[in-house]
């Protein structure tokens, strides 16, 4: 049984690697490539965050501090390489960020990890605010509001790789991302990783068993800031720029969102979250000015209906998959999905009309294009129509949700039957 | 039955969605595209929208006269979210779309990030060069040590405005003690530095009695700062503050009965006059390249024309720099019979432009537009010398002094390579 | 001195609601400052129709209603998923409230002004005038403080709330309808924030960023004062108000102290920027320093009775 799992796990890693290699061959626009690079960075960062939140139960509001400081040190290191004062290949630059993140993890972590729960969260917030405020006060290191900019094309080309092209940068990030993913996964399997879980679940019992919870938390924080720093170093190579906002509270909040939306209870949750949130944040804003609102609504819906994140939704289906009953759910899911799409279409129309009237009326009038239809938001028709669409969608969803429940009942019976047998 | 319904529903929804995506992707052919890069969502979206309206206004005017080289100018807005890193991603997008001209002006951090990205792009892909028109980012470094052949600035920078402001200040014999209060980041620090250097050089008897830097956007209550200014006995205050930081400063001064004159950069910035209101009348001054009451029938035509085009917006005609940029761009294209950025850039050098404020020209050695600068006082509108109010508040600016273009020219350290046209 | 008092009292109005909510429900309400913002905007809207005085009642009531809805249909649903989910829910709510404010009132500040009847200077100390509106602000804060005190100590629901602050499980065991108490407390806390918005919105600036600008500072107050301690929040508000106000007046930096001791510093030396930061410059950062120090020394906070 165990070996079977291992084969499956190896296969999963191999598929991940293949996907990472293949993606830029399919998406060739430079915007797409840089978005993929961004995703790779976000994946490392979110996974490192989950070492705290998901694995050790530490809610941090200041994780971007390690990411940002790692990035600043990498940027200075890259400039030194460029000036010929440092002999380090650009490929290994993220290590500088990692070491910097680790060093600050050692310093700040000593203070923060004395406590857990809310005091830890609050101290991390306080430190984040302090570091963010300092970053504007010391322009010689942090470069003021303009940040520190660098040039990644330095030194001699190694096998034709100069990192001038976006695709080379992507493969560098993908490589680091893959290595970090494996390293962080491996960590969850070590005694330390297991102890972190124990500390998360019940710190007192962990102490009785003879482990010092403070030390476990401290070690986990140091390791996690190392990976956050690596992500920061990669961000420098990708953007060739690092600004104070990368260590700010907003960035810290963002990584929390990513991990939570993806699901903190599973190792692969933050990966999904990082990819999805990065996509939403960069791509959605190309289509609509209301993207912040959509994003906020999406987030609220996730918390209200799927607090375990996307990963837990997926994991929920594993037993059904194991007994081969997944196809039973498909029809009801299709119905529910279609009903949701109807609601969504109504909602999107409504929100877009509000934005059109509120912010774009004067540039382009109230006539607008949506879903291939042209209509005038100054008339009552589209408003009634969109509300009616939403109402119809809601009624459909209500019906569909009963269908979903019914099919789940059947599946549960089948699973229990299998288990009983 | 149900699955059939849902199948059609899904197919319908898919068709609708893909239709929406395609309609977003399609653009009319053979226009001259100007990408407008600004924060169009989030807290600074209103500032971004004002610039967009101006650009639209300028483009409409050119198009009404038949366009450029028989083609219309098309404005394509991109959302940078006012973040340097996002701006770089957006830049990749416009390159993907084959756009060769871009405009930006809010935030020097974004501007610096963009020039760096622009320089790298233009040197790495010389057949796809992009030209950057900066209408409002005023960091002096953009036309000095960080200057770039493909970057043109149409607003006066911090130092030029300070040159104009101090020229006016030293003529006021009663100004003896000056207090400097600025935001603690690159821009605020450079205002403080320039004010100190220029004031003490131009008139030895002026004493700088205080020099405060406060964190950007964090101070809720300026009363303690005002108490400090009062205690110092200063009768003039120089501040580069913008947004709430200037509004709260002026309100607190009014509350405490401080009578000193305020010399500012952004008292007339969008959203500030409505908050200041009565509190600023008579002793609040600003230094700008334009305000609505500089006089002349052409100014009145522009202000009225803009109000007519955008009747519901509360903002006013403000960015002469955008008008100058579009005007000069169109002329250099006509002159060279080309839309190639390199040729257009070369034609822009030394080009003269007849603005509503007077004659201006583009410096060839650092690509900075040289134009008259005005010092004006916040006053009640009276239909005579304060004809137009700002943002429909009933308050407007009255000209105190006009500093001629030639008196604002400063030496530059810029040294860029000029390509062969 | 008076400046620090008026600022501190405003902080207390904000933080008292938050500390009530936090200590009862364990929810770090990230949307609390958003309620403050909504209070200011509602007051602005009411004052354009009815004037300032009705707004003083209407706006907090409207905010309280929204608060009750939030608790009933939002927080109560996520409650079973734990504190992190609750916290993130309020986080997302703050996001959406801000977008709605953008849509309804635009992104620029609105002209919400001090009523003319209070727009004069009350008295002057030395040469500095003291505006009447600040006196009014202090009066409102003190009145609210008194009302809150009476409500908590003299009414039945107040006693239950007080008991729930320290022994939430016990109160539930005694058979009180704790969810309803929760809803009342949440609505009440939101109303306090709304009231602070009404009187703070015109003294400062009413704009969409105002929530973010006070958001973290009220957390500092609550944590510094101690979880679940109203008195602690009160003292902490005054201390932090005073720290922020007074530190502005000190132009000393490490460099000036060292120079005073006869050490000459080279402006070009590597750490010069660090030495030359003055206390005044660092003023707004000081509360966070205080909070971190407090949490390290005494995680319960100034007057708190329990951790987290």
PDB file of N, CA, C and O in Angstrom, chain B residues 232-255:
ATOM      1  N   UNK B 232       7.778  78.308  16.571  1.00  0.00           N
ATOM      2  CA  UNK B 232       9.026  78.700  15.901  1.00  0.00           C
ATOM      3  C   UNK B 232       8.962  80.123  15.397  1.00  0.00           C
ATOM      4  O   UNK B 232       9.974  80.702  15.018  1.00  0.00           O
ATOM      5  N   UNK B 233       7.769  80.719  15.350  1.00  0.00           N
ATOM      6  CA  UNK B 233       7.632  82.087  14.865  1.00  0.00           C
ATOM      7  C   UNK B 233       7.740  82.220  13.363  1.00  0.00           C
ATOM      8  O   UNK B 233       7.958  83.315  12.837  1.00  0.00           O
ATOM      9  N   UNK B 234       7.585  81.110  12.629  1.00  0.00           N
ATOM     10  CA  UNK B 234       7.711  81.171  11.177  1.00  0.00           C
ATOM     11  C   UNK B 234       6.547  81.956  10.573  1.00  0.00           C
ATOM     12  O   UNK B 234       5.421  81.874  11.061  1.00  0.00           O
ATOM     13  N   UNK B 235       6.830  82.736   9.511  1.00  0.00           N
ATOM     14  CA  UNK B 235       5.725  83.390   8.823  1.00  0.00           C
ATOM     15  C   UNK B 235       5.540  82.852   7.406  1.00  0.00           C
ATOM     16  O   UNK B 235       4.742  83.365   6.640  1.00  0.00           O
ATOM     17  N   UNK B 236       6.294  81.817   7.069  1.00  0.00           N
ATOM     18  CA  UNK B 236       6.057  81.140   5.792  1.00  0.00           C
ATOM     19  C   UNK B 236       6.338  79.654   5.979  1.00  0.00           C
ATOM     20  O   UNK B 236       7.254  79.278   6.708  1.00  0.00           O
ATOM     21  N   UNK B 237       5.511  78.832   5.349  1.00  0.00           N
ATOM     22  CA  UNK B 237       5.682  77.383   5.440  1.00  0.00           C
ATOM     23  C   UNK B 237       5.785  76.846   4.021  1.00  0.00           C
ATOM     24  O   UNK B 237       4.995  77.220   3.161  1.00  0.00           O
ATOM     25  N   UNK B 238       6.784  75.986   3.782  1.00  0.00           N
ATOM     26  CA  UNK B 238       6.901  75.358   2.470  1.00  0.00           C
ATOM     27  C   UNK B 238       6.576  73.880   2.627  1.00  0.00           C
ATOM     28  O   UNK B 238       7.117  73.215   3.503  1.00  0.00           O
ATOM     29  N   UNK B 239       5.663  73.371   1.790  1.00  0.00           N
ATOM     30  CA  UNK B 239       5.268  71.983   1.924  1.00  0.00           C
ATOM     31  C   UNK B 239       4.979  71.361   0.563  1.00  0.00           C
ATOM     32  O   UNK B 239       4.305  71.941  -0.269  1.00  0.00           O
ATOM     33  N   UNK B 240       5.500  70.178   0.392  1.00  0.00           N
ATOM     34  CA  UNK B 240       5.205  69.419  -0.824  1.00  0.00           C
ATOM     35  C   UNK B 240       4.085  68.418  -0.585  1.00  0.00           C
ATOM     36  O   UNK B 240       3.830  67.571  -1.430  1.00  0.00           O
ATOM     37  N   UNK B 241       3.427  68.507   0.558  1.00  0.00           N
ATOM     38  CA  UNK B 241       2.374  67.541   0.890  1.00  0.00           C
ATOM     39  C   UNK B 241       1.275  67.512  -0.158  1.00  0.00           C
ATOM     40  O   UNK B 241       0.970  68.526  -0.770  1.00  0.00           O
ATOM     41  N   UNK B 242       0.668  66.350  -0.313  1.00  0.00           N
ATOM     42  CA  UNK B 242      -0.474  66.218  -1.215  1.00  0.00           C
ATOM     43  C   UNK B 242      -1.551  65.374  -0.551  1.00  0.00           C
ATOM     44  O   UNK B 242      -1.323  64.748   0.475  1.00  0.00           O
ATOM     45  N   UNK B 243      -2.725  65.390  -1.161  1.00  0.00           N
ATOM     46  CA  UNK B 243      -3.836  64.575  -0.652  1.00  0.00           C
ATOM     47  C   UNK B 243      -4.260  65.026   0.742  1.00  0.00           C
ATOM     48  O   UNK B 243      -4.282  66.212   1.049  1.00  0.00           O
ATOM     49  N   UNK B 244      -4.554  64.040   1.602  1.00  0.00           N
ATOM     50  CA  UNK B 244      -5.019  64.376   2.946  1.00  0.00           C
ATOM     51  C   UNK B 244      -3.967  65.093   3.758  1.00  0.00           C
ATOM     52  O   UNK B 244      -4.284  65.851   4.659  1.00  0.00           O
ATOM     53  N   UNK B 245      -2.692  64.832   3.448  1.00  0.00           N
ATOM     54  CA  UNK B 245      -1.642  65.431   4.262  1.00  0.00           C
ATOM     55  C   UNK B 245      -1.629  66.951   4.134  1.00  0.00           C
ATOM     56  O   UNK B 245      -1.304  67.648   5.082  1.00  0.00           O
ATOM     57  N   UNK B 246      -1.978  67.472   2.965  1.00  0.00           N
ATOM     58  CA  UNK B 246      -2.041  68.927   2.838  1.00  0.00           C
ATOM     59  C   UNK B 246      -3.374  69.439   3.385  1.00  0.00           C
ATOM     60  O   UNK B 246      -3.420  70.449   4.094  1.00  0.00           O
ATOM     61  N   UNK B 247      -4.464  68.716   3.109  1.00  0.00           N
ATOM     62  CA  UNK B 247      -5.783  69.173   3.563  1.00  0.00           C
ATOM     63  C   UNK B 247      -5.832  69.257   5.085  1.00  0.00           C
ATOM     64  O   UNK B 247      -6.274  70.263   5.650  1.00  0.00           O
ATOM     65  N   UNK B 248      -5.332  68.199   5.753  1.00  0.00           N
ATOM     66  CA  UNK B 248      -5.368  68.188   7.216  1.00  0.00           C
ATOM     67  C   UNK B 248      -4.444  69.248   7.800  1.00  0.00           C
ATOM     68  O   UNK B 248      -4.748  69.865   8.816  1.00  0.00           O
ATOM     69  N   UNK B 249      -3.312  69.462   7.132  1.00  0.00           N
ATOM     70  CA  UNK B 249      -2.360  70.473   7.608  1.00  0.00           C
ATOM     71  C   UNK B 249      -3.009  71.854   7.596  1.00  0.00           C
ATOM     72  O   UNK B 249      -2.940  72.606   8.576  1.00  0.00           O
ATOM     73  N   UNK B 250      -3.685  72.186   6.499  1.00  0.00           N
ATOM     74  CA  UNK B 250      -4.302  73.509   6.370  1.00  0.00           C
ATOM     75  C   UNK B 250      -5.465  73.649   7.350  1.00  0.00           C
ATOM     76  O   UNK B 250      -5.646  74.695   7.988  1.00  0.00           O
ATOM     77  N   UNK B 251      -6.243  72.571   7.485  1.00  0.00           N
ATOM     78  CA  UNK B 251      -7.366  72.644   8.426  1.00  0.00           C
ATOM     79  C   UNK B 251      -6.869  72.869   9.854  1.00  0.00           C
ATOM     80  O   UNK B 251      -7.427  73.685  10.595  1.00  0.00           O
ATOM     81  N   UNK B 252      -5.830  72.140  10.221  1.00  0.00           N
ATOM     82  CA  UNK B 252      -5.300  72.282  11.573  1.00  0.00           C
ATOM     83  C   UNK B 252      -4.746  73.687  11.783  1.00  0.00           C
ATOM     84  O   UNK B 252      -4.875  74.268  12.861  1.00  0.00           O
ATOM     85  N   UNK B 253      -4.135  74.267  10.739  1.00  0.00           N
ATOM     86  CA  UNK B 253      -3.583  75.626  10.841  1.00  0.00           C
ATOM     87  C   UNK B 253      -4.702  76.616  11.091  1.00  0.00           C
ATOM     88  O   UNK B 253      -4.585  77.526  11.913  1.00  0.00           O
ATOM     89  N   UNK B 254      -5.798  76.424  10.371  1.00  0.00           N
ATOM     90  CA  UNK B 254      -6.945  77.318  10.537  1.00  0.00           C
ATOM     91  C   UNK B 254      -7.486  77.224  11.958  1.00  0.00           C
ATOM     92  O   UNK B 254      -7.743  78.239  12.620  1.00  0.00           O
ATOM     93  N   UNK B 255      -7.623  75.980  12.442  1.00  0.00           N
ATOM     94  CA  UNK B 255      -8.183  75.780  13.778  1.00  0.00           C
ATOM     95  C   UNK B 255      -7.340  76.453  14.849  1.00  0.00           C
ATOM     96  O   UNK B 255      -7.863  76.995  15.812  1.00  0.00           O
TER      97      UNK B 255
END
